[in-house]
């Protein structure tokens, strides 16, 4: 068996197109990790009082210095102070954003507490009022004392039905309050991590589609099935080879992406409550680091489910083109379903597809950050649980079906 795996590995990875695609994936991991870093911008006031635009790593370091005063646990005092600054600036200029407010004043007074003002606007502002429409009459410093009480009430109301609200109440009871804010990490890095996983899935669909079907197309399987190990052993060797190549590529690609991201933004930022990184209304008690680990794990399983499904298609289809077309369609189907419908049935189908955890706004990341549920009769299931459960069930199922399809074809 080892010899078979070695020979199959050599056959696959010495293919020129495979090498190019795998090298492109590793290169893309570095490029896509850099993009969210390059998006960070801020302004700094020099000793002469002039503004200078900073970008990338310089902007990240500057923002850390500006927000040093709010790092740590966000208590009633931080919320009161942020509301006080907001009211003073709003009453003075009629807005807290340029051009109404002088940019120098915005950089000096608002930017150091802006993350807290974001949280205040999301939780304490009246219904229908947001950060850019909030006025000094909408909130008062004394409201800071009821931030966490109001947060719990509003979080539960994110559920659309009584069953969903009860689930949210039950799942969110472990959220650590007060929240911990640490300047640095930002949501675009999570988004690009998800986009990278989608690209990796598409690349591996191309690499794996020919694993079995290329031999059907050339007739080589007719020779191989005459050999002593040309049935089950060869099928297992091909599957082990494909999974090993995927595992190593995922490890290297994600390792490069996370190393660049975490070292640039600062690993201390991974201790921040996820509620302070993106959208306060999450129902899980994760830090940014735990969320990052959960997203990577979810993407690993989702891509592996698609790898397994593609292997099954390759073992079933007569030629490479058919297996590739079907695999690509299934890989992109969750995105299509999300655009077409948001009904309970559509969400159910999206979640249980092999590629259900991959995509854009429909990916495992945004389901994890959201409050979406699927109703299976009387049972209400949080969509990330359904995605992970489906992937864990589909991986062994499709791998078994791939071996079975290959062996049955050998016996024809």
CSV table of C-alpha atoms in Angstrom, one decimal:
chain,number,residue,atom,x,y,z
A,1,UNK,CA,0.0,0.0,0.0
A,2,UNK,CA,2.8,2.4,0.8
A,3,UNK,CA,4.3,1.8,-2.6
A,4,UNK,CA,1.0,2.5,-4.3
A,5,UNK,CA,0.5,5.7,-2.3
A,6,UNK,CA,4.1,6.8,-3.2
A,7,UNK,CA,3.6,6.1,-6.9
A,8,UNK,CA,0.2,7.8,-7.0
A,9,UNK,CA,1.6,10.8,-5.1
A,10,UNK,CA,4.5,11.1,-7.6
A,11,UNK,CA,2.1,10.8,-10.5
A,12,UNK,CA,-0.1,13.6,-9.2
A,13,UNK,CA,2.4,16.2,-7.9
A,14,UNK,CA,4.8,15.9,-10.8
A,15,UNK,CA,2.0,17.1,-13.1
A,16,UNK,CA,2.9,20.6,-14.2
A,17,UNK,CA,-0.6,22.1,-13.9
A,18,UNK,CA,-0.9,20.7,-10.3
A,19,UNK,CA,2.4,22.3,-9.3
A,20,UNK,CA,1.4,25.6,-10.7
A,21,UNK,CA,-2.0,25.6,-9.0
A,22,UNK,CA,-0.5,24.5,-5.6
A,23,UNK,CA,2.2,27.2,-5.9
A,24,UNK,CA,-0.4,29.8,-6.8
A,25,UNK,CA,-2.4,28.8,-3.7
A,26,UNK,CA,0.5,29.4,-1.4
A,27,UNK,CA,1.4,32.7,-3.1
A,28,UNK,CA,-2.2,33.8,-2.9
A,29,UNK,CA,-2.3,33.1,0.9
A,30,UNK,CA,0.4,35.8,1.4
A,31,UNK,CA,-1.2,38.2,-1.1
A,32,UNK,CA,-4.7,37.9,0.5
A,33,UNK,CA,-3.3,38.2,4.0
A,34,UNK,CA,-1.6,41.5,2.9
A,35,UNK,CA,-4.8,43.1,1.4
A,36,UNK,CA,-6.7,43.7,4.8
A,37,UNK,CA,-3.5,45.1,6.2
A,38,UNK,CA,-3.1,47.6,3.3
A,39,UNK,CA,-6.7,48.7,3.8
A,40,UNK,CA,-6.1,50.1,7.3
A,41,UNK,CA,-5.7,53.9,7.2
A,42,UNK,CA,-5.6,56.6,9.8
A,43,UNK,CA,-4.2,60.1,10.3
A,44,UNK,CA,-1.6,61.3,12.7
A,45,UNK,CA,-1.0,64.9,13.9
A,46,UNK,CA,2.6,65.9,14.0
A,47,UNK,CA,4.3,68.4,16.4
A,48,UNK,CA,3.4,71.2,14.0
A,49,UNK,CA,-0.3,70.3,14.1
A,50,UNK,CA,-0.4,69.0,10.6
A,51,UNK,CA,-2.1,65.8,9.5
A,52,UNK,CA,-0.3,62.9,7.9
A,53,UNK,CA,-2.1,59.9,6.3
A,54,UNK,CA,-0.7,56.5,7.5
A,55,UNK,CA,-1.5,53.2,5.8
A,56,UNK,CA,-0.8,49.5,6.5
A,57,UNK,CA,1.4,48.6,9.4
A,58,UNK,CA,2.1,52.2,10.3
A,59,UNK,CA,-1.6,52.9,10.6
A,60,UNK,CA,-2.2,49.8,12.7
A,61,UNK,CA,0.6,50.8,15.2
A,62,UNK,CA,-0.8,54.4,15.3
A,63,UNK,CA,-4.3,53.2,16.0
A,64,UNK,CA,-3.0,51.0,18.8
A,65,UNK,CA,-1.5,54.1,20.4
A,66,UNK,CA,-4.6,56.2,20.0
A,67,UNK,CA,-6.9,53.5,21.5
A,68,UNK,CA,-4.6,52.5,24.3
A,69,UNK,CA,-6.9,54.2,26.8
A,70,UNK,CA,-9.8,51.9,26.0
A,71,UNK,CA,-7.9,48.6,25.9
A,72,UNK,CA,-9.0,46.1,28.4
A,73,UNK,CA,-12.4,45.5,29.9
A,74,UNK,CA,-15.2,47.9,28.8
A,75,UNK,CA,-16.9,48.9,32.0
A,76,UNK,CA,-19.5,51.5,32.8
A,77,UNK,CA,-16.8,54.2,33.0
A,78,UNK,CA,-15.6,53.7,29.5
A,79,UNK,CA,-19.2,53.9,28.1
A,80,UNK,CA,-19.9,57.0,30.1
A,81,UNK,CA,-16.7,58.7,28.9
A,82,UNK,CA,-17.4,57.8,25.2
A,83,UNK,CA,-20.9,59.1,25.4
A,84,UNK,CA,-19.7,62.3,27.1
A,85,UNK,CA,-17.1,62.9,24.3
A,86,UNK,CA,-19.8,62.2,21.7
A,87,UNK,CA,-22.2,64.7,23.1
A,88,UNK,CA,-19.6,67.4,23.6
A,89,UNK,CA,-18.4,67.1,20.0
A,90,UNK,CA,-21.9,66.8,18.5
A,91,UNK,CA,-23.2,69.9,20.3
A,92,UNK,CA,-20.1,71.8,19.2
A,93,UNK,CA,-20.1,70.8,15.6
A,94,UNK,CA,-23.5,69.2,14.8
A,95,UNK,CA,-21.7,65.9,13.9
A,96,UNK,CA,-18.8,63.8,15.0
A,97,UNK,CA,-17.5,63.2,11.5
A,98,UNK,CA,-15.7,65.4,9.0
A,99,UNK,CA,-16.3,67.7,7.2
A,100,UNK,CA,-18.7,69.2,9.8
A,101,UNK,CA,-16.2,68.4,12.5
A,102,UNK,CA,-12.6,69.6,11.8
A,103,UNK,CA,-10.5,66.6,10.9
A,104,UNK,CA,-7.8,67.5,13.4
A,105,UNK,CA,-10.5,67.5,16.2
A,106,UNK,CA,-11.9,64.2,14.9
A,107,UNK,CA,-8.4,62.5,15.0
A,108,UNK,CA,-7.7,64.0,18.5
A,109,UNK,CA,-11.0,63.4,20.2
A,110,UNK,CA,-13.2,60.9,18.4
A,111,UNK,CA,-10.8,58.3,17.0
A,112,UNK,CA,-9.5,57.2,20.5
A,113,UNK,CA,-13.0,56.3,21.6
A,114,UNK,CA,-14.7,55.5,18.3
A,115,UNK,CA,-14.9,51.7,18.9
A,116,UNK,CA,-16.8,52.3,22.1
A,117,UNK,CA,-19.1,54.8,20.4
A,118,UNK,CA,-19.8,52.1,17.8
A,119,UNK,CA,-20.9,49.7,20.6
A,120,UNK,CA,-23.0,52.4,22.2
A,121,UNK,CA,-24.8,53.2,19.0
A,122,UNK,CA,-25.6,49.5,18.3
A,123,UNK,CA,-26.9,48.8,21.8
A,124,UNK,CA,-28.2,52.0,23.5
A,125,UNK,CA,-29.5,54.1,20.6
A,126,UNK,CA,-33.2,54.0,19.9
A,127,UNK,CA,-34.6,51.5,17.4
A,128,UNK,CA,-33.8,52.5,13.8
A,129,UNK,CA,-31.0,54.9,14.9
A,130,UNK,CA,-27.4,54.1,14.0
A,131,UNK,CA,-24.0,55.6,14.4
A,132,UNK,CA,-24.3,58.0,11.5
A,133,UNK,CA,-27.8,59.2,12.4
A,134,UNK,CA,-27.5,59.3,16.2
A,135,UNK,CA,-27.8,62.7,17.9
A,136,UNK,CA,-26.9,64.0,21.4
A,137,UNK,CA,-30.5,63.6,22.4
A,138,UNK,CA,-30.6,59.9,21.7
A,139,UNK,CA,-28.2,58.8,24.5
A,140,UNK,CA,-26.9,60.2,27.8
A,141,UNK,CA,-23.8,59.4,29.9
A,142,UNK,CA,-26.0,57.7,32.5
A,143,UNK,CA,-27.2,55.2,29.9
A,144,UNK,CA,-23.7,53.6,30.0
A,145,UNK,CA,-24.7,51.9,33.2
A,146,UNK,CA,-27.3,49.8,31.5
A,147,UNK,CA,-25.2,48.8,28.4
A,148,UNK,CA,-24.9,45.1,29.2
A,149,UNK,CA,-28.5,44.8,30.4
A,150,UNK,CA,-29.7,46.4,27.2
A,151,UNK,CA,-27.3,44.2,25.2
A,152,UNK,CA,-28.8,41.0,26.6
A,153,UNK,CA,-32.3,42.1,25.8
A,154,UNK,CA,-31.6,43.2,22.3
A,155,UNK,CA,-29.5,40.1,21.5
A,156,UNK,CA,-32.5,37.8,22.4
A,157,UNK,CA,-34.7,39.9,20.1
A,158,UNK,CA,-32.5,39.0,17.1
A,159,UNK,CA,-34.4,35.7,17.0
A,160,UNK,CA,-37.4,35.8,14.7
A,161,UNK,CA,-39.5,33.3,16.6
A,162,UNK,CA,-40.0,32.3,20.2
A,163,UNK,CA,-38.0,29.1,19.6
A,164,UNK,CA,-35.1,31.1,18.1
A,165,UNK,CA,-35.2,33.6,21.0
A,166,UNK,CA,-35.1,30.8,23.5
A,167,UNK,CA,-32.1,29.2,21.7
A,168,UNK,CA,-30.3,32.5,21.7
A,169,UNK,CA,-31.0,33.0,25.4
A,170,UNK,CA,-29.6,29.6,26.1
A,171,UNK,CA,-26.5,29.8,23.8
A,172,UNK,CA,-25.5,33.3,24.9
A,173,UNK,CA,-25.5,32.8,28.6
A,174,UNK,CA,-21.7,32.1,28.6
A,175,UNK,CA,-20.8,35.4,26.9
A,176,UNK,CA,-18.2,37.1,29.1
A,177,UNK,CA,-19.2,40.5,30.2
A,178,UNK,CA,-17.8,43.1,30.4
A,179,UNK,CA,-16.4,42.8,26.9
A,180,UNK,CA,-12.6,43.0,26.4
A,181,UNK,CA,-11.4,45.4,23.7
A,182,UNK,CA,-7.9,45.2,22.3
A,183,UNK,CA,-6.9,47.4,19.4
A,184,UNK,CA,-5.6,45.7,16.3
A,185,UNK,CA,-7.6,42.9,14.7
A,186,UNK,CA,-10.3,43.8,12.2
A,187,UNK,CA,-13.0,41.9,10.4
A,188,UNK,CA,-11.6,42.2,6.8
A,189,UNK,CA,-8.9,39.7,7.7
A,190,UNK,CA,-11.6,37.1,8.6
A,191,UNK,CA,-13.4,37.9,5.3
A,192,UNK,CA,-10.3,37.4,3.2
A,193,UNK,CA,-9.6,34.1,5.1
A,194,UNK,CA,-13.0,32.9,4.0
A,195,UNK,CA,-12.4,34.1,0.4
A,196,UNK,CA,-9.1,32.3,0.4
A,197,UNK,CA,-10.8,29.1,1.5
A,198,UNK,CA,-13.3,29.4,-1.4
A,199,UNK,CA,-10.5,29.8,-3.9
A,200,UNK,CA,-8.7,26.8,-2.4
A,201,UNK,CA,-11.9,24.7,-2.8
A,202,UNK,CA,-12.1,25.7,-6.5
A,203,UNK,CA,-8.4,24.9,-7.1
A,204,UNK,CA,-8.7,21.5,-5.5
A,205,UNK,CA,-11.8,20.8,-7.5
A,206,UNK,CA,-9.7,21.2,-10.6
A,207,UNK,CA,-6.8,19.1,-9.2
A,208,UNK,CA,-8.9,16.2,-8.0
A,209,UNK,CA,-11.5,15.9,-10.8
A,210,UNK,CA,-9.1,13.8,-13.0
A,211,UNK,CA,-7.9,11.4,-10.2
A,212,UNK,CA,-10.2,8.6,-11.3
A,213,UNK,CA,-12.0,9.9,-14.4
A,214,UNK,CA,-8.8,10.6,-16.4
A,215,UNK,CA,-8.1,6.9,-16.4
A,216,UNK,CA,-11.6,6.1,-17.6
A,217,UNK,CA,-11.1,8.6,-20.4
A,218,UNK,CA,-7.8,7.2,-21.6
A,219,UNK,CA,-8.8,3.5,-21.0
A,220,UNK,CA,-5.9,3.0,-18.6
A,221,UNK,CA,-8.3,1.6,-16.0
A,222,UNK,CA,-8.8,-1.4,-18.2
A,223,UNK,CA,-5.2,-2.3,-17.7
A,224,UNK,CA,-5.0,-1.4,-14.0
A,225,UNK,CA,-8.0,-3.5,-13.1
A,226,UNK,CA,-6.1,-6.6,-14.3
A,227,UNK,CA,-3.4,-6.1,-11.7
A,228,UNK,CA,-3.4,-7.7,-8.2
A,229,UNK,CA,-3.9,-4.4,-6.4
A,230,UNK,CA,-5.8,-2.6,-9.1
A,231,UNK,CA,-9.2,-2.5,-7.3
A,232,UNK,CA,-9.8,-1.5,-3.7
A,233,UNK,CA,-6.1,-0.9,-2.8
A,234,UNK,CA,-5.6,1.4,-5.8
A,235,UNK,CA,-8.8,3.3,-5.0
A,236,UNK,CA,-7.7,3.8,-1.4
A,237,UNK,CA,-4.2,4.9,-2.5
A,238,UNK,CA,-5.7,7.5,-4.8
A,239,UNK,CA,-7.9,8.8,-2.1
A,240,UNK,CA,-5.1,9.0,0.5
A,241,UNK,CA,-3.0,10.8,-2.0
A,242,UNK,CA,-5.6,13.4,-2.7
A,243,UNK,CA,-6.4,14.0,1.0
A,244,UNK,CA,-2.7,14.2,1.9
A,245,UNK,CA,-2.0,16.8,-0.8
A,246,UNK,CA,-5.0,18.8,0.4
A,247,UNK,CA,-4.0,18.5,4.1
A,248,UNK,CA,-0.4,19.7,3.4
A,249,UNK,CA,-1.5,22.6,1.1
A,250,UNK,CA,-4.2,23.7,3.6
A,251,UNK,CA,-1.6,23.6,6.5
A,252,UNK,CA,0.9,25.6,4.5
A,253,UNK,CA,-1.5,28.1,2.9
A,254,UNK,CA,-3.4,28.8,6.1
A,255,UNK,CA,-0.2,28.9,8.1
A,256,UNK,CA,1.2,31.6,5.9
A,257,UNK,CA,-2.0,33.6,6.0
A,258,UNK,CA,-2.4,33.5,9.7
A,259,UNK,CA,1.3,34.1,10.4
A,260,UNK,CA,1.3,37.3,8.4
A,261,UNK,CA,-2.1,38.5,9.8
A,262,UNK,CA,-1.5,37.7,13.4
A,263,UNK,CA,2.1,39.0,13.6
A,264,UNK,CA,1.1,42.3,11.8
A,265,UNK,CA,-2.1,43.0,13.8
A,266,UNK,CA,-0.5,41.7,17.0
A,267,UNK,CA,-1.3,38.4,18.6
A,268,UNK,CA,-2.6,40.2,21.7
A,269,UNK,CA,-5.6,41.3,19.6
A,270,UNK,CA,-6.7,37.6,19.5
A,271,UNK,CA,-7.8,38.0,23.2
A,272,UNK,CA,-10.4,40.6,22.3
A,273,UNK,CA,-14.1,39.7,22.7
A,274,UNK,CA,-15.5,39.0,19.2
A,275,UNK,CA,-18.4,41.4,20.0
A,276,UNK,CA,-15.9,44.3,19.9
A,277,UNK,CA,-14.4,43.2,16.5
A,278,UNK,CA,-17.5,42.9,14.4
A,279,UNK,CA,-21.2,43.3,15.0
A,280,UNK,CA,-21.9,43.2,18.7
A,281,UNK,CA,-24.9,40.8,18.4
A,282,UNK,CA,-23.1,37.4,18.3
A,283,UNK,CA,-24.5,34.6,20.3
A,284,UNK,CA,-21.3,32.7,21.1
A,285,UNK,CA,-18.8,33.4,23.8
A,286,UNK,CA,-15.6,33.5,21.6
A,287,UNK,CA,-12.6,35.7,21.5
A,288,UNK,CA,-11.2,36.8,18.2
A,289,UNK,CA,-8.6,34.0,18.5
A,290,UNK,CA,-11.2,31.4,19.2
A,291,UNK,CA,-13.3,32.7,16.3
A,292,UNK,CA,-10.3,32.5,14.0
A,293,UNK,CA,-9.7,28.9,15.1
A,294,UNK,CA,-13.3,27.9,14.6
A,295,UNK,CA,-13.4,29.5,11.2
A,296,UNK,CA,-10.3,27.7,10.1
A,297,UNK,CA,-11.6,24.4,11.4
A,298,UNK,CA,-15.0,24.9,9.7
A,299,UNK,CA,-13.3,25.8,6.4
A,300,UNK,CA,-11.0,22.7,6.7
A,301,UNK,CA,-14.0,20.4,7.1
A,302,UNK,CA,-16.0,22.1,4.3
A,303,UNK,CA,-13.2,21.9,1.8
A,304,UNK,CA,-12.5,18.3,2.8
A,305,UNK,CA,-16.2,17.5,2.3
A,306,UNK,CA,-15.9,19.0,-1.2
A,307,UNK,CA,-12.7,17.1,-1.9
A,308,UNK,CA,-14.5,13.9,-0.9
A,309,UNK,CA,-17.5,14.7,-3.0
A,310,UNK,CA,-15.2,15.5,-6.0
A,311,UNK,CA,-13.4,12.2,-5.6
A,312,UNK,CA,-16.8,10.4,-5.7
A,313,UNK,CA,-17.7,12.3,-8.8
A,314,UNK,CA,-14.4,11.4,-10.4
A,315,UNK,CA,-14.9,7.7,-9.6
A,316,UNK,CA,-18.4,7.9,-11.0
A,317,UNK,CA,-18.1,10.0,-14.2
A,318,UNK,CA,-16.8,8.7,-17.5
A,319,UNK,CA,-14.6,11.8,-18.2
A,320,UNK,CA,-12.9,14.6,-16.5
A,321,UNK,CA,-15.1,17.3,-17.9
A,322,UNK,CA,-18.3,15.9,-16.4
A,323,UNK,CA,-16.8,15.5,-12.9
A,324,UNK,CA,-15.3,19.0,-13.0
A,325,UNK,CA,-18.5,20.6,-14.2
A,326,UNK,CA,-20.7,19.0,-11.6
A,327,UNK,CA,-18.1,19.6,-8.8
A,328,UNK,CA,-17.9,23.3,-9.8
A,329,UNK,CA,-21.7,23.7,-9.8
A,330,UNK,CA,-22.1,22.1,-6.4
A,331,UNK,CA,-19.2,24.2,-5.1
A,332,UNK,CA,-20.8,27.4,-6.1
A,333,UNK,CA,-24.4,26.3,-5.4
A,334,UNK,CA,-24.6,27.8,-1.9
A,335,UNK,CA,-23.8,31.3,-3.3
A,336,UNK,CA,-26.5,30.8,-5.9
A,337,UNK,CA,-29.1,29.6,-3.4
A,338,UNK,CA,-28.4,32.6,-1.1
A,339,UNK,CA,-29.0,35.0,-4.0
A,340,UNK,CA,-32.2,33.3,-5.1
A,341,UNK,CA,-33.9,32.6,-1.8
A,342,UNK,CA,-33.6,32.9,2.0
A,343,UNK,CA,-36.5,30.6,2.9
A,344,UNK,CA,-36.0,27.9,5.5
A,345,UNK,CA,-35.8,25.1,2.9
A,346,UNK,CA,-33.2,27.1,0.9
A,347,UNK,CA,-31.1,27.6,4.0
A,348,UNK,CA,-31.4,23.9,4.9
A,349,UNK,CA,-30.2,22.9,1.4
A,350,UNK,CA,-27.4,25.4,1.5
A,351,UNK,CA,-26.1,24.2,4.9
A,352,UNK,CA,-26.1,20.5,4.1
A,353,UNK,CA,-24.3,20.8,0.7
A,354,UNK,CA,-20.6,19.7,0.8
A,355,UNK,CA,-19.6,23.3,0.1
A,356,UNK,CA,-22.2,24.7,2.6
A,357,UNK,CA,-19.5,26.3,4.8
A,358,UNK,CA,-17.8,28.0,1.8
A,359,UNK,CA,-18.8,31.1,0.0
A,360,UNK,CA,-19.1,34.8,0.6
A,361,UNK,CA,-21.8,36.3,2.7
A,362,UNK,CA,-23.2,32.8,3.0
A,363,UNK,CA,-20.0,31.2,4.4
A,364,UNK,CA,-19.4,29.5,7.8
A,365,UNK,CA,-17.8,32.8,9.1
A,366,UNK,CA,-21.0,34.9,8.7
A,367,UNK,CA,-23.2,32.1,9.9
A,368,UNK,CA,-21.0,31.9,13.0
A,369,UNK,CA,-21.3,35.7,13.5
A,370,UNK,CA,-25.0,35.7,12.8
A,371,UNK,CA,-28.2,34.5,14.5
A,372,UNK,CA,-29.5,32.3,11.7
A,373,UNK,CA,-31.5,29.1,12.4
A,374,UNK,CA,-33.0,26.3,10.4
A,375,UNK,CA,-36.2,24.7,11.5
A,376,UNK,CA,-36.4,20.9,11.2
A,377,UNK,CA,-40.0,20.2,12.3
A,378,UNK,CA,-40.1,21.1,16.0
A,379,UNK,CA,-36.3,21.3,16.2
A,380,UNK,CA,-34.5,24.6,15.8
A,381,UNK,CA,-30.8,24.3,14.8
A,382,UNK,CA,-28.2,27.0,14.6
A,383,UNK,CA,-26.8,27.0,11.0
A,384,UNK,CA,-23.1,26.6,11.9
A,385,UNK,CA,-23.9,23.4,13.8
A,386,UNK,CA,-25.8,22.1,10.8
A,387,UNK,CA,-22.9,23.0,8.4
A,388,UNK,CA,-20.3,21.2,10.6
A,389,UNK,CA,-22.5,18.2,11.2
A,390,UNK,CA,-23.2,17.8,7.5
A,391,UNK,CA,-19.5,18.1,6.6
A,392,UNK,CA,-18.5,15.5,9.3
A,393,UNK,CA,-21.1,13.1,7.9
A,394,UNK,CA,-20.4,13.7,4.2
A,395,UNK,CA,-16.6,13.2,4.4
A,396,UNK,CA,-16.6,9.4,5.2
A,397,UNK,CA,-19.8,8.9,3.2
A,398,UNK,CA,-18.4,10.3,-0.1
A,399,UNK,CA,-15.0,8.6,0.4
A,400,UNK,CA,-16.7,5.2,0.9
A,401,UNK,CA,-18.9,5.9,-2.2
A,402,UNK,CA,-15.8,6.8,-4.2
A,403,UNK,CA,-14.1,3.5,-3.4
A,404,UNK,CA,-17.3,1.6,-4.0
A,405,UNK,CA,-17.9,3.3,-7.4
A,406,UNK,CA,-14.4,2.6,-8.5
A,407,UNK,CA,-14.5,-1.0,-7.5
A,408,UNK,CA,-17.9,-1.6,-9.1
A,409,UNK,CA,-16.6,-0.1,-12.3
A,410,UNK,CA,-13.6,-2.4,-12.1
A,411,UNK,CA,-15.9,-5.4,-12.1
A,412,UNK,CA,-17.7,-4.5,-15.3
